[in-house]
Amino acid sequence: MQQDLANRIEVTKGDITRLKVDAIVNAANTSLLGGGGVDGAIHRAAGPGLVEECRKLQGCPTGHAKITGGYNLPAKHVIHAVGPVWHGGHHNEGALLAGCYKNSLKLAVENHLKTIAFPAISTGVYAFPLERAARIAVREVQDFLRQNDSIEKVIFVTFGEDTYRTYQKVLAEA
Ligand code: AR6
């Protein structure tokens, strides 16, 4: 990877709700009203103001994203991206997952945000194969950052050793 691009992409381990960045991305569902996994953790840490704002958004289609405030989170905003459920790979899952990254980054730029953290969208409850998802995530972020100077840092937040190692490997090969 080009050095300047590599400097703008980071992989960390841990809980995304602890990060003090301009926006953390949520792996949401189409209702945007909360759920389990990282979605549940974000809503718990943000407090009830988050779901109140989400209610006004009237959901979000798969592959797209919507932005809210961060409420009690250290992050200023939450970008709620809706990943696809894995149905074997022949239901446009790859393009929909790519859309989550593209549309989240687009929202970040439109809102003048400079630092953004992503979880491994769709790789938990939605069962998207991890390495395949990591390749899509890395490719979309790299392609976007090559075209855009305003975003300073993208952090991939991995929850668990397996996810961490997979992202490290995919980034090393990119
Ligand atoms: N910080 C960072 N990553 C996390 C955290 C955390 N606190 N908690 C879990 N992860 P998942 P999905 C990781 O299942 O597959 C919800 O019910 C997790 O280990 O949260 O997109 C929504 O409402 C995994 O690597 O999201 C939807 O209905 C990654 O986050 C559905 O789950 C994504 O796992 C979305 O499923």
Short mmCIF file of C-alpha atoms and ligand atoms in Angstrom, two decimals:
data_model
loop_
_atom_site.label_atom_id
_atom_site.label_comp_id
_atom_site.label_asym_id
_atom_site.label_seq_id
_atom_site.Cartn_x
_atom_site.Cartn_y
_atom_site.Cartn_z
CA MET A 1 0.00 0.00 0.00
CA GLN A 2 1.16 3.57 -0.66
CA GLN A 3 2.65 5.08 2.49
CA ASP A 4 0.33 8.11 2.73
CA LEU A 5 -2.68 5.85 2.33
CA ALA A 6 -1.34 3.39 4.91
CA ASN A 7 -0.92 6.25 7.40
CA ARG A 8 -4.61 7.08 7.12
CA ILE A 9 -5.83 3.53 7.86
CA GLU A 10 -5.49 1.84 11.23
CA VAL A 11 -6.65 -1.42 12.82
CA THR A 12 -7.33 -1.55 16.55
CA LYS A 13 -8.80 -4.07 18.94
CA GLY A 14 -11.60 -3.35 21.35
CA ASP A 15 -14.90 -1.69 21.98
CA ILE A 16 -15.88 0.89 19.36
CA THR A 17 -18.08 2.75 21.87
CA ARG A 18 -14.95 3.95 23.69
CA LEU A 19 -13.44 5.78 20.74
CA LYS A 20 -13.22 9.54 20.69
CA VAL A 21 -13.56 10.12 16.96
CA ASP A 22 -15.77 12.30 14.80
CA ALA A 23 -17.99 9.31 13.99
CA ILE A 24 -18.32 5.67 14.82
CA VAL A 25 -20.21 3.50 12.36
CA ASN A 26 -22.95 1.24 13.67
CA ALA A 27 -23.75 -2.15 12.13
CA ALA A 28 -27.48 -1.49 12.26
CA ASN A 29 -30.59 -3.12 10.84
CA THR A 30 -33.16 -1.51 8.53
CA SER A 31 -35.33 -0.33 11.45
CA LEU A 32 -32.44 1.70 12.96
CA LEU A 33 -34.08 1.10 16.32
CA GLY A 34 -31.32 -0.96 17.93
CA GLY A 35 -30.55 -4.64 18.33
CA GLY A 36 -27.78 -6.89 19.62
CA GLY A 37 -24.03 -6.95 18.92
CA VAL A 38 -22.30 -3.66 18.28
CA ASP A 39 -25.69 -2.00 17.69
CA GLY A 40 -26.82 -2.87 21.22
CA ALA A 41 -23.51 -1.71 22.69
CA ILE A 42 -23.71 1.64 20.88
CA HIS A 43 -27.30 2.30 21.96
CA ARG A 44 -26.50 1.36 25.57
CA ALA A 45 -23.48 3.64 25.70
CA ALA A 46 -25.17 6.53 23.87
CA GLY A 47 -28.28 6.56 26.05
CA PRO A 48 -31.95 7.02 25.12
CA GLY A 49 -31.43 10.19 23.06
CA LEU A 50 -30.00 8.06 20.27
CA VAL A 51 -33.04 5.87 19.70
CA GLU A 52 -35.28 8.95 19.88
CA GLU A 53 -33.36 10.55 17.02
CA CYS A 54 -33.26 7.24 15.13
CA ARG A 55 -37.05 6.96 15.32
CA LYS A 56 -37.34 10.15 13.27
CA LEU A 57 -35.21 8.69 10.48
CA GLN A 58 -37.83 6.08 9.53
CA GLY A 59 -35.39 3.29 8.86
CA CYS A 60 -32.68 2.84 6.25
CA PRO A 61 -32.34 0.47 3.28
CA THR A 62 -29.66 -2.22 3.22
CA GLY A 63 -26.35 -0.91 1.84
CA HIS A 64 -27.12 2.67 2.88
CA ALA A 65 -26.36 4.80 5.93
CA LYS A 66 -27.82 7.64 8.02
CA ILE A 67 -26.15 9.93 10.55
CA THR A 68 -27.16 11.00 14.08
CA GLY A 69 -25.56 12.65 17.06
CA GLY A 70 -23.41 10.67 19.48
CA TYR A 71 -25.25 11.62 22.70
CA ASN A 72 -23.36 10.13 25.69
CA LEU A 73 -20.70 8.54 23.49
CA PRO A 74 -17.22 10.06 23.27
CA ALA A 75 -17.76 10.06 19.47
CA LYS A 76 -19.50 13.14 18.11
CA HIS A 77 -21.70 11.23 15.66
CA VAL A 78 -22.98 7.78 14.86
CA ILE A 79 -23.30 6.71 11.24
CA HIS A 80 -25.81 3.88 11.09
CA ALA A 81 -25.00 1.58 8.17
CA VAL A 82 -27.18 -1.40 7.32
CA GLY A 83 -25.17 -4.40 6.18
CA PRO A 84 -26.60 -7.31 4.20
CA VAL A 85 -27.52 -10.65 5.76
CA TRP A 86 -25.31 -13.34 4.15
CA HIS A 87 -27.46 -15.67 2.02
CA GLY A 88 -24.66 -17.60 0.31
CA GLY A 89 -23.18 -14.81 -1.81
CA HIS A 90 -25.56 -14.72 -4.78
CA HIS A 91 -27.88 -12.06 -3.46
CA ASN A 92 -25.77 -8.97 -4.10
CA GLU A 93 -24.24 -9.22 -0.63
CA GLY A 94 -20.81 -7.97 -1.73
CA ALA A 95 -22.14 -4.84 -3.45
CA LEU A 96 -24.46 -4.09 -0.55
CA LEU A 97 -21.62 -4.38 1.95
CA ALA A 98 -19.43 -2.16 -0.24
CA GLY A 99 -22.30 0.35 -0.25
CA CYS A 100 -22.20 0.53 3.55
CA TYR A 101 -18.56 1.67 3.49
CA LYS A 102 -18.97 4.04 0.52
CA ASN A 103 -22.14 5.67 1.80
CA SER A 104 -20.77 6.03 5.35
CA LEU A 105 -17.64 7.74 4.05
CA LYS A 106 -19.73 9.98 1.82
CA LEU A 107 -21.80 11.05 4.83
CA ALA A 108 -18.62 11.71 6.78
CA VAL A 109 -17.35 14.03 4.06
CA GLU A 110 -20.70 15.83 3.72
CA ASN A 111 -20.62 16.47 7.47
CA HIS A 112 -16.97 17.63 7.45
CA LEU A 113 -15.84 14.72 9.65
CA LYS A 114 -12.18 13.79 9.67
CA THR A 115 -11.92 10.65 11.79
CA ILE A 116 -14.23 7.65 11.44
CA ALA A 117 -14.22 4.17 12.98
CA PHE A 118 -15.86 1.10 11.44
CA PRO A 119 -16.75 -2.24 13.05
CA ALA A 120 -16.65 -5.37 10.86
CA ILE A 121 -20.14 -4.79 9.43
CA SER A 122 -22.25 -7.92 8.73
CA THR A 123 -19.66 -10.37 10.08
CA GLY A 124 -21.49 -11.12 13.35
CA VAL A 125 -25.20 -11.97 13.45
CA TYR A 126 -25.47 -11.37 9.68
CA ALA A 127 -22.85 -14.12 9.04
CA PHE A 128 -20.93 -12.53 6.13
CA PRO A 129 -17.66 -14.51 5.75
CA LEU A 130 -15.02 -12.58 7.66
CA GLU A 131 -12.12 -12.48 5.21
CA ARG A 132 -14.36 -11.67 2.28
CA ALA A 133 -15.95 -8.84 4.28
CA ALA A 134 -12.55 -7.51 5.37
CA ARG A 135 -11.35 -7.42 1.74
CA ILE A 136 -14.41 -5.42 0.73
CA ALA A 137 -14.00 -3.05 3.68
CA VAL A 138 -10.32 -2.40 2.96
CA ARG A 139 -10.84 -2.00 -0.79
CA GLU A 140 -13.72 0.45 -0.40
CA VAL A 141 -11.89 2.55 2.18
CA GLN A 142 -8.71 2.66 0.11
CA ASP A 143 -10.58 3.58 -3.07
CA PHE A 144 -12.44 6.32 -1.26
CA LEU A 145 -9.38 7.78 0.47
CA ARG A 146 -7.50 7.88 -2.84
CA GLN A 147 -10.20 10.22 -4.21
CA ASN A 148 -10.66 12.27 -1.05
CA ASP A 149 -8.24 14.31 1.03
CA SER A 150 -10.56 15.54 3.77
CA ILE A 151 -10.78 12.33 5.81
CA GLU A 152 -7.66 12.04 7.94
CA LYS A 153 -8.10 8.67 9.61
CA VAL A 154 -10.19 5.54 9.18
CA ILE A 155 -10.00 3.03 12.02
CA PHE A 156 -11.11 -0.58 11.66
CA VAL A 157 -12.18 -1.65 15.13
CA THR A 158 -11.94 -5.38 15.62
CA PHE A 159 -13.66 -7.24 18.40
CA GLY A 160 -11.80 -10.51 18.92
CA GLU A 161 -8.43 -11.87 17.90
CA ASP A 162 -9.69 -13.57 14.75
CA THR A 163 -11.06 -10.38 13.26
CA TYR A 164 -7.93 -8.47 14.22
CA ARG A 165 -5.64 -10.97 12.50
CA THR A 166 -7.82 -11.10 9.41
CA TYR A 167 -7.74 -7.32 8.96
CA GLN A 168 -3.97 -7.24 9.55
CA LYS A 169 -3.50 -9.89 6.89
CA VAL A 170 -5.81 -8.25 4.36
CA LEU A 171 -4.19 -4.84 4.89
CA ALA A 172 -0.70 -6.30 4.55
CA GLU A 173 -1.69 -7.77 1.19
CA ALA A 174 -3.44 -4.63 -0.07
N1 AR6 B 1 -17.13 -2.81 19.36
C1 AR6 B 1 -16.62 -3.20 18.16
N2 AR6 B 1 -17.08 -4.28 17.49
C2 AR6 B 1 -18.06 -5.00 18.07
C3 AR6 B 1 -18.64 -4.66 19.32
C4 AR6 B 1 -18.13 -3.50 19.96
N3 AR6 B 1 -18.62 -3.08 21.13
N4 AR6 B 1 -19.61 -5.59 19.62
C5 AR6 B 1 -19.61 -6.48 18.61
N5 AR6 B 1 -18.69 -6.14 17.68
P1 AR6 B 1 -22.82 -7.62 14.75
P2 AR6 B 1 -23.92 -7.59 12.02
C6 AR6 B 1 -18.33 -6.80 16.42
O1 AR6 B 1 -23.48 -8.91 15.03
O2 AR6 B 1 -23.32 -8.91 11.70
C7 AR6 B 1 -27.67 -6.39 15.45
O3 AR6 B 1 -28.68 -7.01 16.20
C8 AR6 B 1 -18.72 -8.25 16.24
O4 AR6 B 1 -17.79 -9.09 16.93
O5 AR6 B 1 -22.88 -6.55 15.78
O6 AR6 B 1 -23.79 -6.47 11.01
C9 AR6 B 1 -28.22 -5.33 14.51
O7 AR6 B 1 -29.35 -4.66 15.06
C10 AR6 B 1 -18.59 -8.40 14.74
O8 AR6 B 1 -17.23 -8.52 14.36
O9 AR6 B 1 -23.41 -6.93 13.39
C11 AR6 B 1 -28.58 -6.11 13.30
O10 AR6 B 1 -29.86 -6.69 13.40
C12 AR6 B 1 -19.09 -7.03 14.22
O11 AR6 B 1 -19.04 -6.16 15.36
C13 AR6 B 1 -27.53 -7.19 13.26
O12 AR6 B 1 -27.07 -7.35 14.60
C14 AR6 B 1 -20.48 -7.03 13.65
O13 AR6 B 1 -21.31 -7.93 14.38
C15 AR6 B 1 -26.35 -6.78 12.42
O14 AR6 B 1 -25.45 -7.84 12.30
#
